Amino acid sequence: VSPAIPEKWRDYSFKLRSKNGVIITAEVKNASLVKLQLEAYKDTKFELIFGYDKLADVCLKRGETKIITL
């Protein structure tokens, strides 16, 4: 989810568009993923990974939004 964030950053949030046409909005507190919103601009399938952990296999249809809270 956030491969370019330095490990020493403990709290942050961001919104970006991934190469597979998904808008990703994430909130991280104390280096743990708290909330993740995925909004698809086209049909897509991908692996959701945070740090070194695979969280899920995701399949979204165009226009679909999923919110994941941990």
GROMACS .gro file of N, CA, C and O in nm:
model
  280
    1VAL      N    1   0.082  -0.120   0.000
    1VAL     CA    2   0.000   0.000   0.000
    1VAL      C    3   0.086   0.126   0.000
    1VAL      O    4   0.057   0.220  -0.071
    2SER      N    5   0.193   0.127   0.078
    2SER     CA    6   0.276   0.248   0.085
    2SER      C    7   0.425   0.214   0.081
    2SER      O    8   0.496   0.232   0.178
    3PRO      N    9   0.476   0.170  -0.034
    3PRO     CA   10   0.615   0.124  -0.040
    3PRO      C   11   0.720   0.234  -0.029
    3PRO      O   12   0.833   0.206   0.006
    4ALA      N   13   0.686   0.359  -0.058
    4ALA     CA   14   0.787   0.465  -0.059
    4ALA      C   15   0.792   0.547   0.069
    4ALA      O   16   0.859   0.648   0.074
    5ILE      N   17   0.724   0.504   0.172
    5ILE     CA   18   0.720   0.578   0.299
    5ILE      C   19   0.835   0.529   0.388
    5ILE      O   20   0.850   0.409   0.409
    6PRO      N   21   0.917   0.619   0.441
    6PRO     CA   22   1.026   0.578   0.530
    6PRO      C   23   0.973   0.507   0.654
    6PRO      O   24   0.867   0.543   0.707
    7GLU      N   25   1.044   0.406   0.700
    7GLU     CA   26   1.002   0.328   0.817
    7GLU      C   27   0.987   0.412   0.943
    7GLU      O   28   0.906   0.381   1.029
    8LYS      N   29   1.063   0.521   0.955
    8LYS     CA   30   1.055   0.602   1.077
    8LYS      C   31   0.929   0.687   1.084
    8LYS      O   32   0.897   0.741   1.188
    9TRP      N   33   0.856   0.700   0.973
    9TRP     CA   34   0.728   0.771   0.977
    9TRP      C   35   0.625   0.679   1.041
    9TRP      O   36   0.592   0.574   0.989
   10ARG      N   37   0.572   0.718   1.154
   10ARG     CA   38   0.478   0.634   1.230
   10ARG      C   39   0.333   0.669   1.200
   10ARG      O   40   0.247   0.582   1.205
   11ASP      N   41   0.304   0.797   1.173
   11ASP     CA   42   0.167   0.843   1.148
   11ASP      C   43   0.164   0.921   1.017
   11ASP      O   44   0.240   1.015   1.000
   12TYR      N   45   0.076   0.880   0.926
   12TYR     CA   46   0.061   0.951   0.799
   12TYR      C   47  -0.067   0.908   0.730
   12TYR      O   48  -0.129   0.808   0.767
   13SER      N   49  -0.105   0.984   0.631
   13SER     CA   50  -0.219   0.947   0.545
   13SER      C   51  -0.188   0.996   0.404
   13SER      O   52  -0.105   1.085   0.385
   14PHE      N   53  -0.254   0.936   0.308
   14PHE     CA   54  -0.232   0.977   0.169
   14PHE      C   55  -0.349   0.934   0.081
   14PHE      O   56  -0.429   0.849   0.119
   15LYS      N   57  -0.353   0.994  -0.037
   15LYS     CA   58  -0.449   0.958  -0.141
   15LYS      C   59  -0.371   0.957  -0.272
   15LYS      O   60  -0.304   1.054  -0.305
   16LEU      N   61  -0.376   0.844  -0.344
   16LEU     CA   62  -0.305   0.834  -0.470
   16LEU      C   63  -0.380   0.743  -0.567
   16LEU      O   64  -0.467   0.668  -0.528
   17ARG      N   65  -0.342   0.753  -0.693
   17ARG     CA   66  -0.400   0.666  -0.795
   17ARG      C   67  -0.294   0.564  -0.833
   17ARG      O   68  -0.183   0.599  -0.871
   18SER      N   69  -0.330   0.436  -0.825
   18SER     CA   70  -0.236   0.330  -0.858
   18SER      C   71  -0.237   0.304  -1.008
   18SER      O   72  -0.324   0.349  -1.081
   19LYS      N   73  -0.139   0.228  -1.054
   19LYS     CA   74  -0.127   0.200  -1.196
   19LYS      C   75  -0.242   0.114  -1.249
   19LYS      O   76  -0.267   0.113  -1.368
   20ASN      N   77  -0.315   0.046  -1.161
   20ASN     CA   78  -0.426  -0.036  -1.206
   20ASN      C   79  -0.561   0.036  -1.198
   20ASN      O   80  -0.665  -0.026  -1.205
   21GLY      N   81  -0.559   0.169  -1.189
   21GLY     CA   82  -0.681   0.247  -1.195
   21GLY      C   83  -0.761   0.251  -1.067
   21GLY      O   84  -0.883   0.264  -1.069
   22VAL      N   85  -0.695   0.240  -0.953
   22VAL     CA   86  -0.763   0.243  -0.823
   22VAL      C   87  -0.713   0.363  -0.745
   22VAL      O   88  -0.592   0.386  -0.734
   23ILE      N   89  -0.807   0.443  -0.692
   23ILE     CA   90  -0.772   0.551  -0.601
   23ILE      C   91  -0.761   0.489  -0.461
   23ILE      O   92  -0.856   0.427  -0.413
   24ILE      N   93  -0.644   0.505  -0.401
   24ILE     CA   94  -0.618   0.448  -0.268
   24ILE      C   95  -0.609   0.562  -0.168
   24ILE      O   96  -0.528   0.653  -0.185
   25THR      N   97  -0.692   0.557  -0.065
   25THR     CA   98  -0.684   0.651   0.046
   25THR      C   99  -0.651   0.569   0.170
   25THR      O  100  -0.722   0.474   0.202
   26ALA      N  101  -0.541   0.604   0.237
   26ALA     CA  102  -0.496   0.525   0.352
   26ALA      C  103  -0.466   0.614   0.471
   26ALA      O  104  -0.425   0.728   0.456
   27GLU      N  105  -0.485   0.555   0.589
   27GLU     CA  106  -0.450   0.620   0.715
   27GLU      C  107  -0.370   0.521   0.798
   27GLU      O  108  -0.414   0.408   0.820
   28VAL      N  109  -0.251   0.565   0.841
   28VAL     CA  110  -0.161   0.481   0.920
   28VAL      C  111  -0.132   0.554   1.050
   28VAL      O  112  -0.100   0.672   1.051
   29LYS      N  113  -0.145   0.482   1.162
   29LYS     CA  114  -0.115   0.537   1.294
   29LYS      C  115  -0.025   0.439   1.367
   29LYS      O  116  -0.051   0.319   1.368
   30ASN      N  117   0.080   0.493   1.427
   30ASN     CA  118   0.177   0.412   1.499
   30ASN      C  119   0.228   0.297   1.412
   30ASN      O  120   0.240   0.184   1.458
   31ALA      N  121   0.252   0.325   1.284
   31ALA     CA  122   0.304   0.230   1.184
   31ALA      C  123   0.210   0.115   1.153
   31ALA      O  124   0.250   0.016   1.094
   32SER      N  125   0.083   0.127   1.193
   32SER     CA  126  -0.017   0.023   1.163
   32SER      C  127  -0.126   0.082   1.074
   32SER      O  128  -0.174   0.193   1.099
   33LEU      N  129  -0.164   0.008   0.973
   33LEU     CA  130  -0.271   0.050   0.884
   33LEU      C  131  -0.403   0.051   0.959
   33LEU      O  132  -0.442  -0.049   1.018
   34VAL      N  133  -0.470   0.166   0.962
   34VAL     CA  134  -0.594   0.181   1.038
   34VAL      C  135  -0.715   0.176   0.945
   34VAL      O  136  -0.815   0.109   0.974
   35LYS      N  137  -0.706   0.247   0.832
   35LYS     CA  138  -0.819   0.255   0.740
   35LYS      C  139  -0.767   0.262   0.597
   35LYS      O  140  -0.667   0.327   0.569
   36LEU      N  141  -0.838   0.194   0.509
   36LEU     CA  142  -0.801   0.191   0.369
   36LEU      C  143  -0.928   0.197   0.285
   36LEU      O  144  -1.021   0.122   0.309
   37GLN      N  145  -0.931   0.290   0.190
   37GLN     CA  146  -1.044   0.301   0.098
   37GLN      C  147  -0.991   0.278  -0.043
   37GLN      O  148  -0.891   0.338  -0.083
   38LEU      N  149  -1.058   0.192  -0.119
   38LEU     CA  150  -1.021   0.160  -0.255
   38LEU      C  151  -1.137   0.194  -0.347
   38LEU      O  152  -1.249   0.147  -0.324
   39GLU      N  153  -1.114   0.276  -0.448
   39GLU     CA  154  -1.217   0.316  -0.543
   39GLU      C  155  -1.168   0.285  -0.684
   39GLU      O  156  -1.067   0.339  -0.729
   40ALA      N  157  -1.239   0.197  -0.755
   40ALA     CA  158  -1.195   0.149  -0.887
   40ALA      C  159  -1.249   0.235  -1.000
   40ALA      O  160  -1.367   0.268  -1.004
   41TYR      N  161  -1.160   0.271  -1.094
   41TYR     CA  162  -1.199   0.343  -1.215
   41TYR      C  163  -1.211   0.251  -1.335
   41TYR      O  164  -1.249   0.294  -1.442
   42LYS      N  165  -1.175   0.122  -1.313
   42LYS     CA  166  -1.193   0.019  -1.414
   42LYS      C  167  -1.196  -0.115  -1.341
   42LYS      O  168  -1.156  -0.124  -1.225
   43ASP      N  169  -1.245  -0.219  -1.406
   43ASP     CA  170  -1.242  -0.352  -1.347
   43ASP      C  171  -1.097  -0.391  -1.322
   43ASP      O  172  -1.011  -0.371  -1.409
   44THR      N  173  -1.069  -0.447  -1.205
   44THR     CA  174  -0.930  -0.479  -1.172
   44THR      C  175  -0.921  -0.588  -1.066
   44THR      O  176  -1.015  -0.609  -0.989
   45LYS      N  177  -0.808  -0.657  -1.065
   45LYS     CA  178  -0.775  -0.756  -0.963
   45LYS      C  179  -0.630  -0.732  -0.923
   45LYS      O  180  -0.546  -0.705  -1.008
   46PHE      N  181  -0.601  -0.742  -0.792
   46PHE     CA  182  -0.464  -0.722  -0.745
   46PHE      C  183  -0.447  -0.777  -0.604
   46PHE      O  184  -0.546  -0.806  -0.536
   47GLU      N  185  -0.321  -0.791  -0.562
   47GLU     CA  186  -0.289  -0.829  -0.425
   47GLU      C  187  -0.270  -0.702  -0.344
   47GLU      O  188  -0.200  -0.611  -0.387
   48LEU      N  189  -0.329  -0.696  -0.227
   48LEU     CA  190  -0.313  -0.582  -0.136
   48LEU      C  191  -0.206  -0.618  -0.034
   48LEU      O  192  -0.220  -0.714   0.041
   49ILE      N  193  -0.096  -0.540  -0.035
   49ILE     CA  194   0.018  -0.568   0.051
   49ILE      C  195   0.050  -0.443   0.132
   49ILE      O  196   0.053  -0.333   0.079
   50PHE      N  197   0.075  -0.461   0.262
   50PHE     CA  198   0.118  -0.351   0.349
   50PHE      C  199   0.246  -0.395   0.418
   50PHE      O  200   0.248  -0.496   0.489
   51GLY      N  201   0.353  -0.320   0.397
   51GLY     CA  202   0.484  -0.362   0.449
   51GLY      C  203   0.525  -0.488   0.377
   51GLY      O  204   0.536  -0.492   0.256
   52TYR      N  205   0.545  -0.594   0.454
   52TYR     CA  206   0.581  -0.723   0.396
   52TYR      C  207   0.466  -0.823   0.404
   52TYR      O  208   0.482  -0.939   0.372
   53ASP      N  209   0.350  -0.776   0.449
   53ASP     CA  210   0.236  -0.865   0.470
   53ASP      C  211   0.131  -0.852   0.360
   53ASP      O  212   0.086  -0.742   0.329
   54LYS      N  213   0.089  -0.965   0.305
   54LYS     CA  214  -0.022  -0.966   0.210
   54LYS      C  215  -0.151  -0.960   0.292
   54LYS      O  216  -0.176  -1.044   0.378
   55LEU      N  217  -0.233  -0.859   0.265
   55LEU     CA  218  -0.358  -0.842   0.339
   55LEU      C  219  -0.474  -0.914   0.272
   55LEU      O  220  -0.561  -0.968   0.339
   56ALA      N  221  -0.478  -0.911   0.137
   56ALA     CA  222  -0.593  -0.970   0.069
   56ALA      C  223  -0.572  -0.972  -0.082
   56ALA      O  224  -0.491  -0.898  -0.135
   57ASP      N  225  -0.648  -1.058  -0.147
   57ASP     CA  226  -0.665  -1.051  -0.292
   57ASP      C  227  -0.790  -0.967  -0.314
   57ASP      O  228  -0.893  -0.992  -0.253
   58VAL      N  229  -0.781  -0.867  -0.400
   58VAL     CA  230  -0.891  -0.772  -0.420
   58VAL      C  231  -0.940  -0.780  -0.564
   58VAL      O  232  -0.860  -0.784  -0.657
   59CYS      N  233  -1.070  -0.781  -0.579
   59CYS     CA  234  -1.134  -0.778  -0.710
   59CYS      C  235  -1.241  -0.668  -0.704
   59CYS      O  236  -1.333  -0.675  -0.623
   60LEU      N  237  -1.225  -0.566  -0.788
   60LEU     CA  238  -1.318  -0.453  -0.789
   60LEU      C  239  -1.374  -0.433  -0.929
   60LEU      O  240  -1.303  -0.447  -1.028
   61LYS      N  241  -1.500  -0.397  -0.936
   61LYS     CA  242  -1.563  -0.359  -1.061
   61LYS      C  243  -1.557  -0.208  -1.075
   61LYS      O  244  -1.550  -0.135  -0.976
   62ARG      N  245  -1.562  -0.159  -1.197
   62ARG     CA  246  -1.558  -0.015  -1.223
   62ARG      C  247  -1.665   0.056  -1.140
   62ARG      O  248  -1.781   0.015  -1.137
   63GLY      N  249  -1.625   0.163  -1.069
   63GLY     CA  250  -1.716   0.241  -0.986
   63GLY      C  251  -1.736   0.187  -0.846
   63GLY      O  252  -1.797   0.252  -0.762
   64GLU      N  253  -1.684   0.070  -0.818
   64GLU     CA  254  -1.700   0.009  -0.686
   64GLU      C  255  -1.601   0.068  -0.586
   64GLU      O  256  -1.487   0.097  -0.619
   65THR      N  257  -1.647   0.085  -0.462
   65THR     CA  258  -1.562   0.135  -0.354
   65THR      C  259  -1.566   0.035  -0.239
   65THR      O  260  -1.674  -0.014  -0.203
   66LYS      N  261  -1.450   0.005  -0.182
   66LYS     CA  262  -1.442  -0.080  -0.064
   66LYS      C  263  -1.366  -0.004   0.043
   66LYS      O  264  -1.266   0.061   0.015
   67ILE      N  265  -1.415  -0.012   0.165
   67ILE     CA  266  -1.349   0.048   0.280
   67ILE      C  267  -1.308  -0.064   0.373
   67ILE      O  268  -1.391  -0.148   0.410
   68ILE      N  269  -1.182  -0.065   0.409
   68ILE     CA  270  -1.128  -0.165   0.499
   68ILE      C  271  -1.079  -0.094   0.625
   68ILE      O  272  -0.997  -0.002   0.615
   69THR      N  273  -1.131  -0.132   0.739
   69THR     CA  274  -1.084  -0.076   0.866
   69THR      C  275  -1.022  -0.190   0.944
   69THR      O  276  -1.075  -0.301   0.949
   70LEU      N  277  -0.908  -0.164   1.005
   70LEU     CA  278  -0.836  -0.267   1.078
   70LEU      C  279  -0.823  -0.231   1.223
   70LEU      O  280  -0.837  -0.122   1.263
   0.00000   0.00000   0.00000
